[in-house]
Coordinates of C-alpha atoms and ligand atoms in Angstrom, one line a residue:
X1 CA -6.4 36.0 20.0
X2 CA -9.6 37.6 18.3
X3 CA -11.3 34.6 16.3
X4 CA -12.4 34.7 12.6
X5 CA -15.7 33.6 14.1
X6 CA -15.9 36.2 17.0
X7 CA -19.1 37.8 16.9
X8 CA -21.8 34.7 18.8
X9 CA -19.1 34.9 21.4
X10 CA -17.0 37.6 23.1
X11 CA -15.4 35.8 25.5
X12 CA -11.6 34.5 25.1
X13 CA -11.3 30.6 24.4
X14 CA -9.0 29.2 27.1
X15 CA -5.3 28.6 25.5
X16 CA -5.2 25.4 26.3
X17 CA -8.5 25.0 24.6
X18 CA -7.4 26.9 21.7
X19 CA -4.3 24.6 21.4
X20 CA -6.7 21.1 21.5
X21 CA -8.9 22.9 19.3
X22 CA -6.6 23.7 16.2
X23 CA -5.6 21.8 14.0
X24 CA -3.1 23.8 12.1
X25 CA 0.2 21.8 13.1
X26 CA -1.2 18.9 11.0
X27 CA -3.5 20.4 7.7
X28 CA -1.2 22.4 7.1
X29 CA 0.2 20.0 5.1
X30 CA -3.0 20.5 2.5
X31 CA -2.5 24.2 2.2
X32 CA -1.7 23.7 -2.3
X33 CA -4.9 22.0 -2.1
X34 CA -7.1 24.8 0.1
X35 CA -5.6 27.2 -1.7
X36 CA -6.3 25.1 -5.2
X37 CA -9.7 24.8 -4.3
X38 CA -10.1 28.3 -3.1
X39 CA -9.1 29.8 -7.0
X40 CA -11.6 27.5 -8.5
X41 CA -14.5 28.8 -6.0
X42 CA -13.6 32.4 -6.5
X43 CA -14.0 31.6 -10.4
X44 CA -17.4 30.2 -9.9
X45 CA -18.6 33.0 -7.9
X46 CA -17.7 35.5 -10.7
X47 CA -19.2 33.0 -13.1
X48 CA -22.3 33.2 -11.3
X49 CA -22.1 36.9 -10.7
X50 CA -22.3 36.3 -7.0
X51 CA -19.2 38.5 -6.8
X52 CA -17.6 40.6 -9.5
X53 CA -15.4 39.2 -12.2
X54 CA -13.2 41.9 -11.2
X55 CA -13.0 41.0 -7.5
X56 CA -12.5 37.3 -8.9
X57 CA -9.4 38.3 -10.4
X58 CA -8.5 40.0 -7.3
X59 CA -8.9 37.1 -4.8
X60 CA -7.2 34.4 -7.3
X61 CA -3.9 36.4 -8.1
X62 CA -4.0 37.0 -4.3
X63 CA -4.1 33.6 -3.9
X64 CA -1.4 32.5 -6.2
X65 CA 0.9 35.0 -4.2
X66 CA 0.0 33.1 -1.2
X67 CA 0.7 29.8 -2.9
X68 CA 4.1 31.0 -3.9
X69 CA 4.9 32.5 -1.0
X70 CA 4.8 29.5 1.0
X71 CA 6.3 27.4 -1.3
X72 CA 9.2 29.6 -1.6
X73 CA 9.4 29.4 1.9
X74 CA 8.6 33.4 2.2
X75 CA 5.9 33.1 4.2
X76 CA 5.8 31.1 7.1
X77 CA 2.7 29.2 8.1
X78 CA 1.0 31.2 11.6
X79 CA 0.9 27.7 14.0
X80 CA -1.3 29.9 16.0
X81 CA -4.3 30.2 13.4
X82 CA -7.1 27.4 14.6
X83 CA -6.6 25.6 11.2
X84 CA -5.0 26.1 7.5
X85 CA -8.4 27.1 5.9
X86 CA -8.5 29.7 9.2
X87 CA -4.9 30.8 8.1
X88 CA -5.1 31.3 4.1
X89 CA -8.3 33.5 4.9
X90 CA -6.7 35.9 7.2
X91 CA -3.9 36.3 5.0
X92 CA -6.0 36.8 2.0
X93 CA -7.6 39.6 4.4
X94 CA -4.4 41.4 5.5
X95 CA -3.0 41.3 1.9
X96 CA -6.4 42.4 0.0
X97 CA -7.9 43.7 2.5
X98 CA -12.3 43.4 2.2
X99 CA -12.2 41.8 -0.9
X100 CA -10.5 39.1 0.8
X101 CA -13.8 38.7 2.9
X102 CA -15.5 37.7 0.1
X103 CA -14.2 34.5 -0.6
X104 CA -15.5 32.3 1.9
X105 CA -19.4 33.3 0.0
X106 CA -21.6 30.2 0.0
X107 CA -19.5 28.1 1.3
X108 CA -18.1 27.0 4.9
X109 CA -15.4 25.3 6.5
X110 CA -17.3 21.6 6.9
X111 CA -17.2 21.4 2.7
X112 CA -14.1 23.0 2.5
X113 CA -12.2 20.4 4.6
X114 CA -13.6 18.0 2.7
X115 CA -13.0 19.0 -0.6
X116 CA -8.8 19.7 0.5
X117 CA -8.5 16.1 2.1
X118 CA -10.3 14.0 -1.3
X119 CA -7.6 16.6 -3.3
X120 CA -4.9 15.8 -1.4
X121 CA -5.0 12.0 -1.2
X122 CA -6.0 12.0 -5.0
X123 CA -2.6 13.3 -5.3
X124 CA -0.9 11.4 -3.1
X125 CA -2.3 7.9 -4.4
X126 CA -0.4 8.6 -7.7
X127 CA 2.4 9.2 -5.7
X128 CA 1.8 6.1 -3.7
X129 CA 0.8 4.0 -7.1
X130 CA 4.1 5.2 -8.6
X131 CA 6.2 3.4 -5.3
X132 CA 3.8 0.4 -6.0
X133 CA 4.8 0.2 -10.0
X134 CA 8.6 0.5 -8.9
X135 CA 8.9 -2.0 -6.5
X136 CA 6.7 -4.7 -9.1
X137 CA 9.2 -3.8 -11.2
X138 CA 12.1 -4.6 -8.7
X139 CA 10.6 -8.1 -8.1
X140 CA 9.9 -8.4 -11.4
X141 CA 13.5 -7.9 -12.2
X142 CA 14.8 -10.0 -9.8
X143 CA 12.1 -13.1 -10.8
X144 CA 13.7 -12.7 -14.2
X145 CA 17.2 -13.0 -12.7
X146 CA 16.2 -16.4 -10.8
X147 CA 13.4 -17.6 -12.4
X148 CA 15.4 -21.0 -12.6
X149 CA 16.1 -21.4 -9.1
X150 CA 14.8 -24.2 -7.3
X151 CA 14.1 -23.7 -3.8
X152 CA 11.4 -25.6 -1.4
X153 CA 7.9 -24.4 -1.5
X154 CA 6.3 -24.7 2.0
X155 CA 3.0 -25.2 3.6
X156 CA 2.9 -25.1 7.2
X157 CA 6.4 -24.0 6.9
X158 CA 6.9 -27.6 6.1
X159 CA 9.0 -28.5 2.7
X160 CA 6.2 -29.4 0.2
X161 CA 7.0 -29.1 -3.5
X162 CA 10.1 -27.5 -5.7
X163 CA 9.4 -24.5 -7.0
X164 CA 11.4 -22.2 -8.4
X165 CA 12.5 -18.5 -7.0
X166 CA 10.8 -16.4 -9.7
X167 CA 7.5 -17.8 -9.2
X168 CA 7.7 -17.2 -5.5
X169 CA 8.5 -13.8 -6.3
X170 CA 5.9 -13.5 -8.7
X171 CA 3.1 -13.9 -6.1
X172 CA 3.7 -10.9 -4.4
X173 CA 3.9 -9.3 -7.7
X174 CA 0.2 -10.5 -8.5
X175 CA -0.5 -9.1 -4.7
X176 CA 0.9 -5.5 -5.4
X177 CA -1.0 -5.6 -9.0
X178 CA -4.2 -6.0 -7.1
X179 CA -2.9 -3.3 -4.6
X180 CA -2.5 -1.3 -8.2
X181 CA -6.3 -1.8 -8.5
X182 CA -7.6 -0.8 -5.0
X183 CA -5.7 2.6 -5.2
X184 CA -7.1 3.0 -8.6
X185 CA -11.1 2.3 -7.4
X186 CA -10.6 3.8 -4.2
X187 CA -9.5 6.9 -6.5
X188 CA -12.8 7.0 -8.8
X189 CA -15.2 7.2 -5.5
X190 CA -12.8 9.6 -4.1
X191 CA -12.9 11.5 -6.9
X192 CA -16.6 13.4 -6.2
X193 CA -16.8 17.0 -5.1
X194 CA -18.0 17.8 -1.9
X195 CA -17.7 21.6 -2.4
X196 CA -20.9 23.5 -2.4
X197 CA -22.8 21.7 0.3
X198 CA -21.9 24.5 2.6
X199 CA -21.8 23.8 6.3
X200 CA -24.7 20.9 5.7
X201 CA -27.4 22.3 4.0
X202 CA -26.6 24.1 0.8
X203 CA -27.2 27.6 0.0
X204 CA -29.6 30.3 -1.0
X205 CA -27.0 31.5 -3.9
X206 CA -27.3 30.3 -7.6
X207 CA -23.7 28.6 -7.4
X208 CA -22.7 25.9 -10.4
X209 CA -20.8 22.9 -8.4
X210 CA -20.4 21.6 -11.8
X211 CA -18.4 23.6 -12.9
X212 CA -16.5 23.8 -9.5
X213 CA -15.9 20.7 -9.7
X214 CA -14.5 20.5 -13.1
X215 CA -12.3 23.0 -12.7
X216 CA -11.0 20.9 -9.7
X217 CA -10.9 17.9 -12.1
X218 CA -13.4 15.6 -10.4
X219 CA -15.7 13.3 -12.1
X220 CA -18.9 13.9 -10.5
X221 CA -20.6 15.9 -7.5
X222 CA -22.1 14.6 -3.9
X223 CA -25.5 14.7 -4.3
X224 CA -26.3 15.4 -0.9
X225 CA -25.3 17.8 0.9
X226 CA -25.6 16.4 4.3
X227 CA -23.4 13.1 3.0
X228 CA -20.9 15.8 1.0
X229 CA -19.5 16.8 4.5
X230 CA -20.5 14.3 6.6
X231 CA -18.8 11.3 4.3
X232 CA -15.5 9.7 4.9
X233 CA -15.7 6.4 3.7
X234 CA -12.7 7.8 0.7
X235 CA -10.8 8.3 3.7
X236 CA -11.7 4.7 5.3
X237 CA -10.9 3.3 1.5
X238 CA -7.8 4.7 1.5
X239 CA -6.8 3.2 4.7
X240 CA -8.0 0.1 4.2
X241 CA -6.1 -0.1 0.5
X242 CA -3.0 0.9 2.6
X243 CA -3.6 -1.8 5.3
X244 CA -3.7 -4.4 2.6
X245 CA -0.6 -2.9 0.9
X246 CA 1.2 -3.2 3.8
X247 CA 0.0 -7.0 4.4
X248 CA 1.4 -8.0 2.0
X249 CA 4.9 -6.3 2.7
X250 CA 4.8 -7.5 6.0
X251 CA 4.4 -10.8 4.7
X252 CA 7.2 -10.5 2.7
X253 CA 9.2 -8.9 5.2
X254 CA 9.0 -12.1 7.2
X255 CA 9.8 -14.0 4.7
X256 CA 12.9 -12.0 3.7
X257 CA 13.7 -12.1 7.8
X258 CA 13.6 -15.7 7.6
X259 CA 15.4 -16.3 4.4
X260 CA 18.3 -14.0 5.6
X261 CA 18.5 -16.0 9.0
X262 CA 21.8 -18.3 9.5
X263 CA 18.9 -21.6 9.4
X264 CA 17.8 -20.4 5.7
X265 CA 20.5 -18.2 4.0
X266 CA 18.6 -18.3 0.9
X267 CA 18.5 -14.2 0.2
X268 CA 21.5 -11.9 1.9
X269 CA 20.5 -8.2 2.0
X270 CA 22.8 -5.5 1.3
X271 CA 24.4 -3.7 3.9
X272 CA 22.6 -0.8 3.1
X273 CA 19.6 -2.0 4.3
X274 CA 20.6 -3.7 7.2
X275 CA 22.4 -2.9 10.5
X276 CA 24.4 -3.9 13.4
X277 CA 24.3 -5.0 17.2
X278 CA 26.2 -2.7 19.2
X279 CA 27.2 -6.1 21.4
X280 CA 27.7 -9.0 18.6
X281 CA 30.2 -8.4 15.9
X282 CA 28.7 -11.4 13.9
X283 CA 25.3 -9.7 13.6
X284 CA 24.0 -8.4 10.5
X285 CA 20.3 -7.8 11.5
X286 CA 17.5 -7.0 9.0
X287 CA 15.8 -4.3 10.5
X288 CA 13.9 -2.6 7.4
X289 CA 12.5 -5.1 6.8
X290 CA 11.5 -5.6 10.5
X291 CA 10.0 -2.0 10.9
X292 CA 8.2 -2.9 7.4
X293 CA 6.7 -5.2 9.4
X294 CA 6.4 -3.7 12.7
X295 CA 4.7 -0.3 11.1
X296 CA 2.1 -2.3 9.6
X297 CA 0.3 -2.2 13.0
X298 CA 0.7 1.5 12.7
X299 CA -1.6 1.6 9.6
X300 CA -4.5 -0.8 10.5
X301 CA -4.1 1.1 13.7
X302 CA -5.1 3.8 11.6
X303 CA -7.9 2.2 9.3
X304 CA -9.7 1.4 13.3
X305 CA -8.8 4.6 14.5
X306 CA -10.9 6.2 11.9
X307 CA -13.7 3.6 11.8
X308 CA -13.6 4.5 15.4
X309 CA -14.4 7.7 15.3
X310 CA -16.9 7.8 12.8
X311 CA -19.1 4.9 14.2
X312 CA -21.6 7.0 16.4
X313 CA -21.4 10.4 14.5
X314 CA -24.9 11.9 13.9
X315 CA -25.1 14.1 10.4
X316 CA -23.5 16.6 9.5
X317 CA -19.9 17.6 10.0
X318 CA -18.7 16.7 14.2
X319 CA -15.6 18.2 15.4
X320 CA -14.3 14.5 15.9
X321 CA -13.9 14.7 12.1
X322 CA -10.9 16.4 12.8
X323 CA -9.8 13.4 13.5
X324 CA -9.9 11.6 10.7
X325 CA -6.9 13.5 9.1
X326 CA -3.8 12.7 11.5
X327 CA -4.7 9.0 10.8
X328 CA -5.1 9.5 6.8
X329 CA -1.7 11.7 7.6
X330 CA 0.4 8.8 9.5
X331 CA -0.8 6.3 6.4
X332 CA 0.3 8.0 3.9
X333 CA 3.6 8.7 5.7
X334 CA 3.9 5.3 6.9
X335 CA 3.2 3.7 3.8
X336 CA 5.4 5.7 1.4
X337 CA 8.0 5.6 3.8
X338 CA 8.1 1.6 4.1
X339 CA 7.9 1.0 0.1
X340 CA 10.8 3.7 -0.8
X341 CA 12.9 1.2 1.6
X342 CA 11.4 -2.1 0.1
X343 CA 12.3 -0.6 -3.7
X344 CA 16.0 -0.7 -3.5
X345 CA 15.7 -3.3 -0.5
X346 CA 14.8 -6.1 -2.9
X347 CA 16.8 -4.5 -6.2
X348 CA 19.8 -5.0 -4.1
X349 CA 19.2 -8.6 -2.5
X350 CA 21.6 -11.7 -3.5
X351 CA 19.6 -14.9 -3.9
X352 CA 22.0 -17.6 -2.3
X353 CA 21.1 -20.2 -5.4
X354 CA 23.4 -22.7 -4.1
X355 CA 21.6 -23.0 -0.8
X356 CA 18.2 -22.3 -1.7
X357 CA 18.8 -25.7 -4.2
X358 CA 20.3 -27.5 -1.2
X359 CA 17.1 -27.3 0.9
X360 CA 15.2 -28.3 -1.8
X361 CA 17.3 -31.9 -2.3
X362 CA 16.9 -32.4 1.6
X363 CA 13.3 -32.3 2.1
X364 CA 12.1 -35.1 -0.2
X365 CA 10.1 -32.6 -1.9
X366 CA 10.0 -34.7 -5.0
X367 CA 7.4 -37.2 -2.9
X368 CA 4.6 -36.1 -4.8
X369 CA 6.5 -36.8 -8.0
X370 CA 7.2 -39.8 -7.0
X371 CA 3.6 -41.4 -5.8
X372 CA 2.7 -39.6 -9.5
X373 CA 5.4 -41.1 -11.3
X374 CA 3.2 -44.4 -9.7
X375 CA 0.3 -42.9 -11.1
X376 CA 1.2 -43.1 -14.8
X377 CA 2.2 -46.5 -14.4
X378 CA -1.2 -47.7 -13.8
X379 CA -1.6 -47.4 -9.7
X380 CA -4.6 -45.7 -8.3
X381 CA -3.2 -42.4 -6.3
X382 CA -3.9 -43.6 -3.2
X383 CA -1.9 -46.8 -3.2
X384 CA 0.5 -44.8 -5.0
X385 CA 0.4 -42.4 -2.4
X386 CA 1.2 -45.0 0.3
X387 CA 4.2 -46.9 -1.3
X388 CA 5.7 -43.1 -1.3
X389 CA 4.9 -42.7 2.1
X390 CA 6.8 -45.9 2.9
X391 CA 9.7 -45.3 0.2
X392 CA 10.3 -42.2 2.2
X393 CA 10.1 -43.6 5.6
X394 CA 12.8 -45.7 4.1
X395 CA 14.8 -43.2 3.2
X396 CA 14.8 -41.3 6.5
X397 CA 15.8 -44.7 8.2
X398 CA 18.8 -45.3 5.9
X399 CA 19.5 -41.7 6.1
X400 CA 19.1 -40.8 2.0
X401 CA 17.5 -39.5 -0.9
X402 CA 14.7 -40.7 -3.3
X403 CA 17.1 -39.6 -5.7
X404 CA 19.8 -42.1 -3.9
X405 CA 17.9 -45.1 -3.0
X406 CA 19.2 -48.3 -5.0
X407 CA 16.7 -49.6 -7.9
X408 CA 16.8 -52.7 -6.4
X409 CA 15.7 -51.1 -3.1
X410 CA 12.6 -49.2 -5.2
X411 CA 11.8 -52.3 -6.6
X412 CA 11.5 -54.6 -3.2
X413 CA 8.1 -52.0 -3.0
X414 CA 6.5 -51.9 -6.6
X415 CA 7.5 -54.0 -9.6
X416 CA 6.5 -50.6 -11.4
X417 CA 9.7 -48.7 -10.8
X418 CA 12.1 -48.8 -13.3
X419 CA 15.2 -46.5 -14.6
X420 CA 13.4 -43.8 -15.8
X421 CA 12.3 -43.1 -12.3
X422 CA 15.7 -40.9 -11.7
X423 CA 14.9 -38.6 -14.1
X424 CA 11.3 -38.3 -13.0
X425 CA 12.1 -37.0 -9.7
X426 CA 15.2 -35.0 -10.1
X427 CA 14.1 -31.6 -8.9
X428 CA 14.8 -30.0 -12.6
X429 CA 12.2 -32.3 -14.0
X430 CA 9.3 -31.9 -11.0
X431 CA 9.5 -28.2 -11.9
X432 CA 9.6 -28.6 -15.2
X433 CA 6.8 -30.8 -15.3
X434 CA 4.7 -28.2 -13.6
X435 CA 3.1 -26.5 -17.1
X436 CA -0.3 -25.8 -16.0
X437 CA -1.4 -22.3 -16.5
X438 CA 0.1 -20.4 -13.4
X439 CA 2.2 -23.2 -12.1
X440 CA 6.0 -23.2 -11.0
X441 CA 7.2 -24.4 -14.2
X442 CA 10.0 -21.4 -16.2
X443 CA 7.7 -21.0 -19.0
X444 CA 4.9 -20.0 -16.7
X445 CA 7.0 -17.7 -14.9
X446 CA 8.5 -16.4 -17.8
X447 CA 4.1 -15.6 -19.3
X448 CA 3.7 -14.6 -15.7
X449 CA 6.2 -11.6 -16.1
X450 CA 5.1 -10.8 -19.3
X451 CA 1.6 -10.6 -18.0
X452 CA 3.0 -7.8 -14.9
X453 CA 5.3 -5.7 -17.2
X454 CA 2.1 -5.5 -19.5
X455 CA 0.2 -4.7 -16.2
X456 CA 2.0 -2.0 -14.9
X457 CA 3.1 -0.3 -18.1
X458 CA -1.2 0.1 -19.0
Ligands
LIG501 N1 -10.2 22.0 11.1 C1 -11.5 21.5 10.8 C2 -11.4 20.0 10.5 O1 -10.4 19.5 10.2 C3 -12.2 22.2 9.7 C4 -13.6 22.2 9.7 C5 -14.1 23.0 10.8 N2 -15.5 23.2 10.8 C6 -16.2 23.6 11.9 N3 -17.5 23.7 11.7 N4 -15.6 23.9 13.0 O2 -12.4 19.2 10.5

């Protein structure tokens, strides 16, 4: 097929070339965004009298049929063009005929590209901050419903301290807040026009990037026109945002994996989000939230694949940028994908109370309590620290509770216990008890919701 750029060369490229060459079947996905950015260029050209107002007019109505076209779905995208850039051209061309030549004045493919990739992930990060809000909110929702819960908190995966099941919540709410606020920056140094650096140089024509970018709503220009198409890091800051979004959902995937397991039963899915074995009838397998966490090796995969690429580039614009768009591409996929399943995942999810408060009486998670309860009596910590240690060991042997052991038994280890020590370490009151600012007690859940509603509502 004769190329746009025929003319240094006469020869046919090979097929095969021509098919690892093009990049069509995957920026064709930007094609609002070229064709966004193409309107706005024609109308700085007229403004600078580069071309006529007239033929302006021209080449931006024939661009808003093209725009309609393929969004009504009359006019199919040609796989065969090299790219979607290549493609809205030639269609421009065939529908205006040499107007449509004129459009592509001081300016070239290398600022072009950039320009529709910074457009289009502007838009999808609000897309993609939208998810984030919802499913703050779901958690938020369901911290609300069981923010008097009591369930172990674990280090090591070791029973350490009650807590209760809306604060636990609540931490990955204060994760996906902070997710909020990478999007957000990683937006405002996105948000800088690369158009009107031209293939790397600039131009000889009096063009107003200003004003081209205004109309494109960014906040600012690149400054240089070698870095305006030679920069990716918005693309690398986008990546990176989404492979610590998706940390943290991988981190709660395993936790939901483990809370749904026979050992834990804390949280039961719905059935809508989870499936079957074709073999075990008694199965009831929590697979979303296993790809959740299987595809987040997808997406760092992504942030290196880019990092990759870009490493040993020298200035301008490469051909391996190319690249740098299936990764963005899979990302932004990947990531909406996992979070419109983790939305309703966790709105629907029963919290087994009952058995989230058994673990947390077997586990003599009120230890600490109990060496502080010690404390207040008059004992340095560590001596109180040691007659717990001991109390406990106790307890394991005559396979109890602190909450069970005799008085009498308490007392053969420190005149200091007396009656009020039952009420000290029931779980209600060690949770309770937990006031300071950010701790497990309901109050500071209760602030701590507050505080995310308030959040995500700015
Ligand atoms: N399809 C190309 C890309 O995605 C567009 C820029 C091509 N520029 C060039 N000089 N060949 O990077």
């Amino acid at each position: 097929m004769a190329k746009m750029w025929a003319g240094r060369t006469a020869g046919e490229t090979d097929r095969i070339a021509d098919d690892f060459n093009s990049s069509i079947h995957f920026d064709s996905r930007m094609y609002r965004q070229d064709i966004t950015g193409s309107m706005a260029h024609a109308a700085m050209l007229a403004s600078k009298n580069i071309i006529s107002a007239e033929d302006a007019d021209t080449l931006i109505a024939g661009l808003e049929g093209i725009l309609n076209d393929i969004d009504s779905g009359k006019l199919e995208i040609d796989m065969t063009c090299e790219d979607i850039h290549m493609f809205v051209e030639q269609v421009l061309t065939e529908r205006l005929g040499d107007v449509g030549k004129k459009l592509h004045t001081a300016r070239s493919r290398n600022d072009q590209v950039a320009l529709d990739l910074r457009m289009y992930l502007r838009d999808e990060i609000t897309t993609i901050k939208s998810l984030i809000k919802d499913l703050i909110e779901a958690l938020t929702n369901q911290a609300e419903a069981h923010k008097d819960v009591i369930l172990p908190g674990y280090t090591h995966l070791q029973r350490a301290q009650p807590i209760v099941f809306g604060h636990h919540l609540m931490a990955y709410a204060m994760m996906l807040l902070r997710d909020l606020d990478r999007f957000t920056d990683t937006t405002r140094r996105m948000n800088v026009s690369p158009i009107g650096s031209c293939a790397l140089a600039g131009t000889t024509y009096d063009t107003d990037r200003y004003l081209e970018a205004e109309k494109l709503g960014f906040d600012a220009i690149c400054f240089n026109s070698l870095d305006g198409v030679s920069d990716r890091d918005f693309a690398l800051e986008f990546l990176s945002s989404c492979a610590t979004l998706m940390m943290h959902l991988s981190r709660f995937s395993e936790e939901l994996i483990l809370w749904s397991s026979w050992e834990f039963k804390f949280v039961e899915l719905s059935d809508a989000y989870t499936t079957g074995s074709s073999i075990m009838p008694q199965k009831k397998n929590p697979d979303m939230a296993e790809l959740i966490r299987g595809k987040t090796g997808r997406v760092y995969g992504d942030l290196m694949a880019l990092l990759t690429t870009l490493k040993g580039l020298p200035l301008a614009y490469n051909k391996d940028m190319q690249e740098d768009k299936e990764s963005v591409f899979d990302a932004v996929d990947t990531v909406k994908m996992c979070l419109q399943v983790a939305i309703p995942m966790v709105a629907t999810m029963t919290v087994r109370a009952d058995n989230m408060k058994r673990a947390a009486g077997e586990g003599f998670i009120n230890a600490t309590d109990l060496a502080d309860y010690l404390v207040k009596k008059g004992l340095p910590f560590r001596s109180a620290y040691k007659i717990s240690g001991q109390i406990v060991a106790k307890c394991i042997a005559d396979k109890t509770v602190l909450e069970e052991l005799p008085m009498t038994t308490y007392q053969t280890f420190s005149e200091l216990f007396e009656a009020d020590l039952y009420d000290e370490i029931s779980l209600e009151t060690c949770v309770a008890k937990r006031i300071s600012e950010g701790g497990t007690s309901v109050g500071s859940v209760e602030k701590q919701i507050a505080y995310v509603r308030k959040q995500i509502q700015a």
